[in-house]
């Protein structure tokens, strides 16, 4: 058996801790570090305080093509590509840093998280195995995640050509009405609702 | 604003820009490169500037930071969004994340 270097073990443990903190599943840790399963389990429990979730990782490539996930995964993959292309950062380190930047974007703009770290990691793997690719939108010129076997001539992204009901969730509607209605109107509406009730 | 005031403002902005950039580069080069829109070589260069060099650069009379809007689409998205704020910001972020970084020729 090859003798394990203590320093590399410490480094891997450090990486594993960071990955657990951003929400990586156990399978991600197993494939990115050479630490044993028992150690990773212990580490996970120590960092998170709970046992890791069981079951398979999300494996569908189609998920990344649905509207909202497509917006978020396109943002992530653009960040990841810029980082790997222009700096020496690569591999899991680059995934981690891109994910941190993605999280910062969410916090800065008060947008809810759609892409989990494990999904982001899966996305990069899908790109490596050419199960997904990006193509430029003919209107805005941005790069968006698409399926390699679809037709991409005159491709329009989900943001330039929005699906009719996209983003019109109950929550978004409530926020919009709260923003547009003046306070006085709001209270009168509430009163009406009360009367109806 | 007269010329002296203008030059003083430019110097001020250059100085804070360079100092912030240096701090970012020293903290995390990769993230700094992405945020500043510069390649790793340029980030290395900025990080290695001595205080005296920073002062000289700041006094050059030109603004050292420049706008990152290559065309009007990003500016338009951020300034007059029609689709809702978070969507416009996501869209602009995708375009900006995909932009080429400033690199040494």
CSV table of C-alpha atoms in Angstrom, one decimal:
chain,number,residue,atom,x,y,z
A,1,UNK,CA,0.0,0.0,0.0
A,2,UNK,CA,1.3,3.4,-0.9
A,3,UNK,CA,2.2,5.6,2.0
A,4,UNK,CA,-0.2,8.6,2.2
A,5,UNK,CA,1.3,12.0,2.6
A,6,UNK,CA,0.0,13.8,5.7
A,7,UNK,CA,0.1,17.2,4.0
A,8,UNK,CA,-2.1,16.1,1.1
A,9,UNK,CA,-4.5,14.4,3.5
A,10,UNK,CA,-4.8,17.7,5.4
A,11,UNK,CA,-5.4,19.5,2.2
A,12,UNK,CA,-8.0,17.1,1.1
A,13,UNK,CA,-9.8,17.3,4.4
A,14,UNK,CA,-9.8,21.1,4.1
A,15,UNK,CA,-11.3,20.8,0.6
A,16,UNK,CA,-13.9,18.3,1.9
A,17,UNK,CA,-14.9,20.7,4.7
A,18,UNK,CA,-15.3,23.5,2.2
A,19,UNK,CA,-17.4,21.3,-0.1
A,20,UNK,CA,-19.6,20.2,2.8
A,21,UNK,CA,-20.2,23.8,3.8
A,22,UNK,CA,-21.4,24.8,0.4
A,23,UNK,CA,-23.8,21.8,0.4
A,24,UNK,CA,-22.0,19.1,-1.6
A,25,UNK,CA,-23.5,15.6,-1.3
A,26,UNK,CA,-21.4,12.6,-0.2
A,27,UNK,CA,-21.0,11.3,-3.7
A,28,UNK,CA,-19.3,14.6,-4.8
A,29,UNK,CA,-16.9,14.3,-1.9
A,30,UNK,CA,-16.1,10.7,-2.7
A,31,UNK,CA,-15.2,11.5,-6.3
A,32,UNK,CA,-13.3,14.7,-5.6
A,33,UNK,CA,-11.2,13.5,-2.7
A,34,UNK,CA,-9.4,10.3,-1.9
A,35,UNK,CA,-10.5,10.2,1.7
A,36,UNK,CA,-12.3,7.0,2.9
A,37,UNK,CA,-16.0,6.9,3.1
A,38,UNK,CA,-16.0,6.5,6.8
A,39,UNK,CA,-13.9,9.6,7.3
A,40,UNK,CA,-16.1,11.6,5.0
A,41,UNK,CA,-19.2,10.4,6.8
A,42,UNK,CA,-17.7,11.5,10.1
A,43,UNK,CA,-16.6,14.8,8.7
A,44,UNK,CA,-20.0,15.5,7.2
A,45,UNK,CA,-21.7,14.8,10.6
A,46,UNK,CA,-19.2,17.0,12.3
A,47,UNK,CA,-19.6,20.0,9.9
A,48,UNK,CA,-23.3,19.8,9.3
A,49,UNK,CA,-24.5,18.2,12.5
A,50,UNK,CA,-26.7,15.7,10.6
A,51,UNK,CA,-26.2,12.6,8.5
A,52,UNK,CA,-25.7,13.1,4.8
A,53,UNK,CA,-28.8,12.7,2.7
A,54,UNK,CA,-29.1,9.2,1.1
A,55,UNK,CA,-30.1,8.2,-2.3
A,56,UNK,CA,-28.9,8.9,-5.8
A,57,UNK,CA,-27.7,12.3,-7.1
A,58,UNK,CA,-30.0,14.2,-9.4
A,59,UNK,CA,-29.0,12.8,-12.8
A,60,UNK,CA,-31.3,14.4,-15.3
A,61,UNK,CA,-29.6,16.6,-17.9
A,62,UNK,CA,-33.1,17.9,-19.0
A,63,UNK,CA,-33.5,19.7,-15.7
A,64,UNK,CA,-30.8,22.2,-16.8
A,65,UNK,CA,-32.9,23.0,-19.9
A,66,UNK,CA,-36.1,24.0,-18.1
A,67,UNK,CA,-36.6,27.7,-17.9
A,68,UNK,CA,-35.5,28.9,-14.5
A,69,UNK,CA,-32.8,26.3,-13.9
A,70,UNK,CA,-31.5,27.2,-17.4
A,71,UNK,CA,-31.0,30.9,-16.5
A,72,UNK,CA,-29.1,30.0,-13.3
A,73,UNK,CA,-27.0,27.2,-14.8
A,74,UNK,CA,-26.1,29.4,-17.8
A,75,UNK,CA,-24.9,32.1,-15.4
A,76,UNK,CA,-22.9,29.5,-13.5
A,77,UNK,CA,-21.3,27.9,-16.6
A,78,UNK,CA,-20.4,31.3,-18.0
A,79,UNK,CA,-18.6,32.2,-14.7
A,80,UNK,CA,-16.9,28.8,-14.6
A,81,UNK,CA,-15.7,29.1,-18.2
A,82,UNK,CA,-14.3,32.6,-17.8
A,83,UNK,CA,-12.5,31.5,-14.6
A,84,UNK,CA,-11.0,28.4,-16.2
A,85,UNK,CA,-10.1,30.1,-19.4
A,86,UNK,CA,-8.4,33.2,-18.0
A,87,UNK,CA,-6.8,32.0,-14.7
A,88,UNK,CA,-4.8,29.0,-13.6
A,89,UNK,CA,-7.7,27.9,-11.4
A,90,UNK,CA,-9.1,24.5,-12.6
A,91,UNK,CA,-11.0,21.4,-11.5
A,92,UNK,CA,-13.0,21.3,-8.3
A,93,UNK,CA,-11.3,24.5,-7.1
A,94,UNK,CA,-12.8,26.4,-10.1
A,95,UNK,CA,-16.2,24.8,-9.5
A,96,UNK,CA,-16.1,25.9,-5.9
A,97,UNK,CA,-15.0,29.5,-6.7
A,98,UNK,CA,-17.6,29.9,-9.5
A,99,UNK,CA,-20.2,28.6,-7.1
A,100,UNK,CA,-19.2,31.2,-4.5
A,101,UNK,CA,-19.5,33.9,-7.1
A,102,UNK,CA,-22.9,32.6,-8.0
A,103,UNK,CA,-24.0,32.6,-4.4
A,104,UNK,CA,-22.7,36.2,-4.1
A,105,UNK,CA,-24.8,37.2,-7.0
A,106,UNK,CA,-27.9,35.6,-5.4
A,107,UNK,CA,-27.3,37.4,-2.1
A,108,UNK,CA,-26.5,40.7,-3.7
A,109,UNK,CA,-29.7,40.7,-5.8
A,110,UNK,CA,-32.0,38.9,-3.3
A,111,UNK,CA,-32.7,36.1,-5.7
A,112,UNK,CA,-33.6,32.6,-4.4
A,113,UNK,CA,-31.1,29.8,-5.0
A,114,UNK,CA,-32.1,27.4,-7.8
A,115,UNK,CA,-28.8,25.7,-8.5
A,116,UNK,CA,-27.4,23.7,-5.6
A,117,UNK,CA,-23.7,22.9,-5.4
A,118,UNK,CA,-24.2,19.3,-6.3
A,119,UNK,CA,-26.3,20.3,-9.4
A,120,UNK,CA,-23.5,22.8,-10.4
A,121,UNK,CA,-20.9,20.1,-10.1
A,122,UNK,CA,-23.1,17.7,-12.1
A,123,UNK,CA,-23.5,20.5,-14.7
A,124,UNK,CA,-19.7,20.7,-15.1
A,125,UNK,CA,-19.5,16.9,-15.5
A,126,UNK,CA,-22.2,17.0,-18.1
A,127,UNK,CA,-20.2,19.6,-20.1
A,128,UNK,CA,-17.1,17.5,-19.8
A,129,UNK,CA,-18.9,14.5,-21.2
A,130,UNK,CA,-20.5,16.6,-23.9
A,131,UNK,CA,-24.0,15.8,-22.7
A,132,UNK,CA,-24.7,19.5,-22.7
A,133,UNK,CA,-23.2,22.5,-24.4
A,134,UNK,CA,-23.8,26.2,-24.8
A,135,UNK,CA,-24.9,28.2,-27.7
A,136,UNK,CA,-25.2,31.9,-28.3
A,137,UNK,CA,-28.6,33.6,-28.4
A,138,UNK,CA,-29.1,35.3,-31.7
A,139,UNK,CA,-30.7,38.3,-29.9
A,140,UNK,CA,-28.6,39.1,-26.9
A,141,UNK,CA,-25.5,37.1,-27.8
A,142,UNK,CA,-25.2,35.5,-24.4
A,143,UNK,CA,-24.2,31.8,-24.0
A,144,UNK,CA,-26.9,29.5,-22.8
A,145,UNK,CA,-27.0,25.8,-21.8
A,146,UNK,CA,-28.5,23.7,-24.5
A,147,UNK,CA,-28.7,20.0,-25.6
A,148,UNK,CA,-26.1,19.2,-28.2
A,149,UNK,CA,-28.6,17.3,-30.4
A,150,UNK,CA,-31.1,20.0,-30.7
A,151,UNK,CA,-31.2,22.5,-33.6
A,152,UNK,CA,-29.6,25.8,-32.7
A,153,UNK,CA,-29.9,27.9,-35.8
A,154,UNK,CA,-31.5,31.2,-34.7
A,155,UNK,CA,-31.6,30.1,-31.1
A,156,UNK,CA,-33.3,32.6,-28.8
A,157,UNK,CA,-32.6,32.3,-25.1
A,158,UNK,CA,-35.3,31.9,-22.5
A,159,UNK,CA,-34.8,35.5,-21.4
A,160,UNK,CA,-35.1,37.2,-24.8
A,161,UNK,CA,-38.1,35.0,-25.7
A,162,UNK,CA,-39.9,34.2,-22.4
A,163,UNK,CA,-42.3,31.4,-22.3
A,164,UNK,CA,-45.7,32.8,-21.7
A,165,UNK,CA,-46.2,31.7,-18.1
A,166,UNK,CA,-42.5,31.8,-17.1
A,167,UNK,CA,-41.7,33.3,-13.7
A,168,UNK,CA,-45.3,34.0,-13.0
A,169,UNK,CA,-45.4,32.2,-9.7
A,170,UNK,CA,-47.9,33.0,-6.9
A,171,UNK,CA,-45.0,34.5,-4.9
A,172,UNK,CA,-43.8,36.7,-7.8
A,173,UNK,CA,-47.3,37.9,-8.4
A,174,UNK,CA,-47.8,38.9,-4.8
A,175,UNK,CA,-44.5,40.8,-4.7
A,176,UNK,CA,-45.4,42.6,-7.9
A,177,UNK,CA,-48.8,43.7,-6.6
A,178,UNK,CA,-47.2,44.8,-3.4
A,179,UNK,CA,-44.7,46.9,-5.3
A,180,UNK,CA,-47.2,48.5,-7.7
A,181,UNK,CA,-50.1,49.2,-5.4
A,182,UNK,CA,-49.8,52.2,-3.3
A,183,UNK,CA,-50.0,51.7,0.5
A,184,UNK,CA,-53.5,53.2,0.6
A,185,UNK,CA,-54.8,51.0,-2.2
A,186,UNK,CA,-53.2,48.0,-0.4
A,187,UNK,CA,-55.0,48.6,2.8
A,188,UNK,CA,-58.3,49.2,1.0
A,189,UNK,CA,-57.8,45.9,-0.9
A,190,UNK,CA,-57.1,44.1,2.4
A,191,UNK,CA,-60.3,45.6,3.8
A,192,UNK,CA,-62.3,44.4,0.9
A,193,UNK,CA,-60.8,40.9,1.3
A,194,UNK,CA,-61.8,41.0,4.9
A,195,UNK,CA,-65.3,42.0,4.0
A,196,UNK,CA,-65.6,39.2,1.5
A,197,UNK,CA,-64.3,36.7,4.0
B,1,UNK,CA,-16.0,71.8,-11.8
B,2,UNK,CA,-12.8,73.3,-13.0
B,3,UNK,CA,-9.8,71.4,-14.4
B,4,UNK,CA,-7.9,71.1,-11.1
B,5,UNK,CA,-10.9,69.7,-9.3
B,6,UNK,CA,-11.5,67.3,-12.2
B,7,UNK,CA,-7.9,66.0,-12.1
B,8,UNK,CA,-8.1,65.6,-8.4
B,9,UNK,CA,-11.2,63.5,-8.6
B,10,UNK,CA,-9.7,61.3,-11.3
B,11,UNK,CA,-6.6,60.8,-9.1
B,12,UNK,CA,-8.8,60.0,-6.2
B,13,UNK,CA,-10.8,57.4,-8.0
B,14,UNK,CA,-7.7,55.9,-9.6
B,15,UNK,CA,-6.0,55.6,-6.2
B,16,UNK,CA,-9.0,53.9,-4.5
B,17,UNK,CA,-9.5,51.7,-7.6
B,18,UNK,CA,-5.9,50.5,-7.6
B,19,UNK,CA,-5.8,50.0,-3.9
B,20,UNK,CA,-9.0,48.0,-3.9
B,21,UNK,CA,-7.8,45.9,-6.9
B,22,UNK,CA,-4.6,45.1,-5.1
B,23,UNK,CA,-6.4,44.0,-2.0
B,24,UNK,CA,-8.8,41.8,-4.0
B,25,UNK,CA,-5.9,40.2,-5.9
B,26,UNK,CA,-4.0,39.5,-2.7
B,27,UNK,CA,-7.1,37.9,-1.1
B,28,UNK,CA,-8.1,35.7,-4.0
B,29,UNK,CA,-6.5,36.1,-7.4
B,30,UNK,CA,-9.1,34.0,-9.3
B,31,UNK,CA,-12.1,35.8,-7.9
B,32,UNK,CA,-10.4,39.2,-8.3
B,33,UNK,CA,-9.6,38.5,-11.9
B,34,UNK,CA,-13.3,37.6,-12.5
B,35,UNK,CA,-14.7,40.6,-10.7
B,36,UNK,CA,-12.3,43.1,-12.1
B,37,UNK,CA,-12.6,41.7,-15.6
B,38,UNK,CA,-8.8,41.2,-16.1
B,39,UNK,CA,-6.8,38.1,-16.9
B,40,UNK,CA,-4.5,36.4,-14.4
B,41,UNK,CA,-1.4,38.1,-15.9
B,42,UNK,CA,-2.9,41.5,-15.5
B,43,UNK,CA,-4.0,40.6,-12.0
B,44,UNK,CA,-0.5,39.5,-11.1
B,45,UNK,CA,0.8,42.8,-12.5
B,46,UNK,CA,-1.6,44.8,-10.4
B,47,UNK,CA,-0.9,42.8,-7.3
B,48,UNK,CA,2.9,43.4,-7.7
B,49,UNK,CA,2.7,47.2,-8.0
B,50,UNK,CA,4.6,49.0,-5.3
B,51,UNK,CA,2.9,51.9,-3.4
B,52,UNK,CA,5.1,54.4,-5.4
B,53,UNK,CA,4.1,52.8,-8.7
B,54,UNK,CA,0.4,53.0,-7.6
B,55,UNK,CA,0.7,56.7,-6.9
B,56,UNK,CA,2.4,57.3,-10.2
B,57,UNK,CA,-0.3,55.4,-12.1
B,58,UNK,CA,-3.0,57.2,-10.2
B,59,UNK,CA,-1.6,60.6,-11.3
B,60,UNK,CA,-1.5,59.7,-15.0
B,61,UNK,CA,-4.6,61.9,-15.7
B,62,UNK,CA,-6.6,59.1,-17.3
B,63,UNK,CA,-9.2,57.0,-15.6
B,64,UNK,CA,-7.8,53.6,-15.1
B,65,UNK,CA,-11.1,51.7,-14.8
B,66,UNK,CA,-13.3,51.6,-17.8
B,67,UNK,CA,-16.9,50.7,-18.5
B,68,UNK,CA,-17.6,47.1,-19.2
B,69,UNK,CA,-20.6,47.6,-21.5
B,70,UNK,CA,-19.5,46.4,-24.9
B,71,UNK,CA,-22.9,47.3,-26.5
B,72,UNK,CA,-26.1,48.9,-25.3
B,73,UNK,CA,-27.8,45.6,-24.5
B,74,UNK,CA,-26.4,45.1,-21.0
B,75,UNK,CA,-26.7,48.8,-20.1
B,76,UNK,CA,-30.3,48.7,-21.4
B,77,UNK,CA,-31.1,45.6,-19.2
B,78,UNK,CA,-29.7,47.1,-16.1
B,79,UNK,CA,-31.1,50.6,-16.6
B,80,UNK,CA,-34.6,50.1,-18.0
B,81,UNK,CA,-35.8,46.7,-17.2
B,82,UNK,CA,-39.2,45.7,-18.4
B,83,UNK,CA,-39.2,42.1,-17.4
B,84,UNK,CA,-38.8,42.5,-13.7
B,85,UNK,CA,-35.7,43.3,-11.7
B,86,UNK,CA,-34.4,39.9,-10.8
B,87,UNK,CA,-34.7,38.6,-14.4
B,88,UNK,CA,-33.0,41.6,-15.9
B,89,UNK,CA,-30.2,41.3,-13.4
B,90,UNK,CA,-29.8,37.6,-14.1
B,91,UNK,CA,-29.8,38.3,-17.8
B,92,UNK,CA,-27.2,41.0,-17.5
B,93,UNK,CA,-25.1,38.8,-15.2
B,94,UNK,CA,-25.0,36.0,-17.8
B,95,UNK,CA,-23.8,38.4,-20.5
B,96,UNK,CA,-21.2,39.9,-18.2
B,97,UNK,CA,-19.9,36.6,-16.9
B,98,UNK,CA,-19.4,35.5,-20.5
B,99,UNK,CA,-17.4,38.6,-21.5
B,100,UNK,CA,-13.8,38.4,-22.5
B,101,UNK,CA,-11.4,39.6,-19.8
B,102,UNK,CA,-8.8,42.3,-20.4
B,103,UNK,CA,-5.5,40.5,-21.1
B,104,UNK,CA,-2.0,41.5,-22.0
B,105,UNK,CA,-1.4,41.4,-25.7
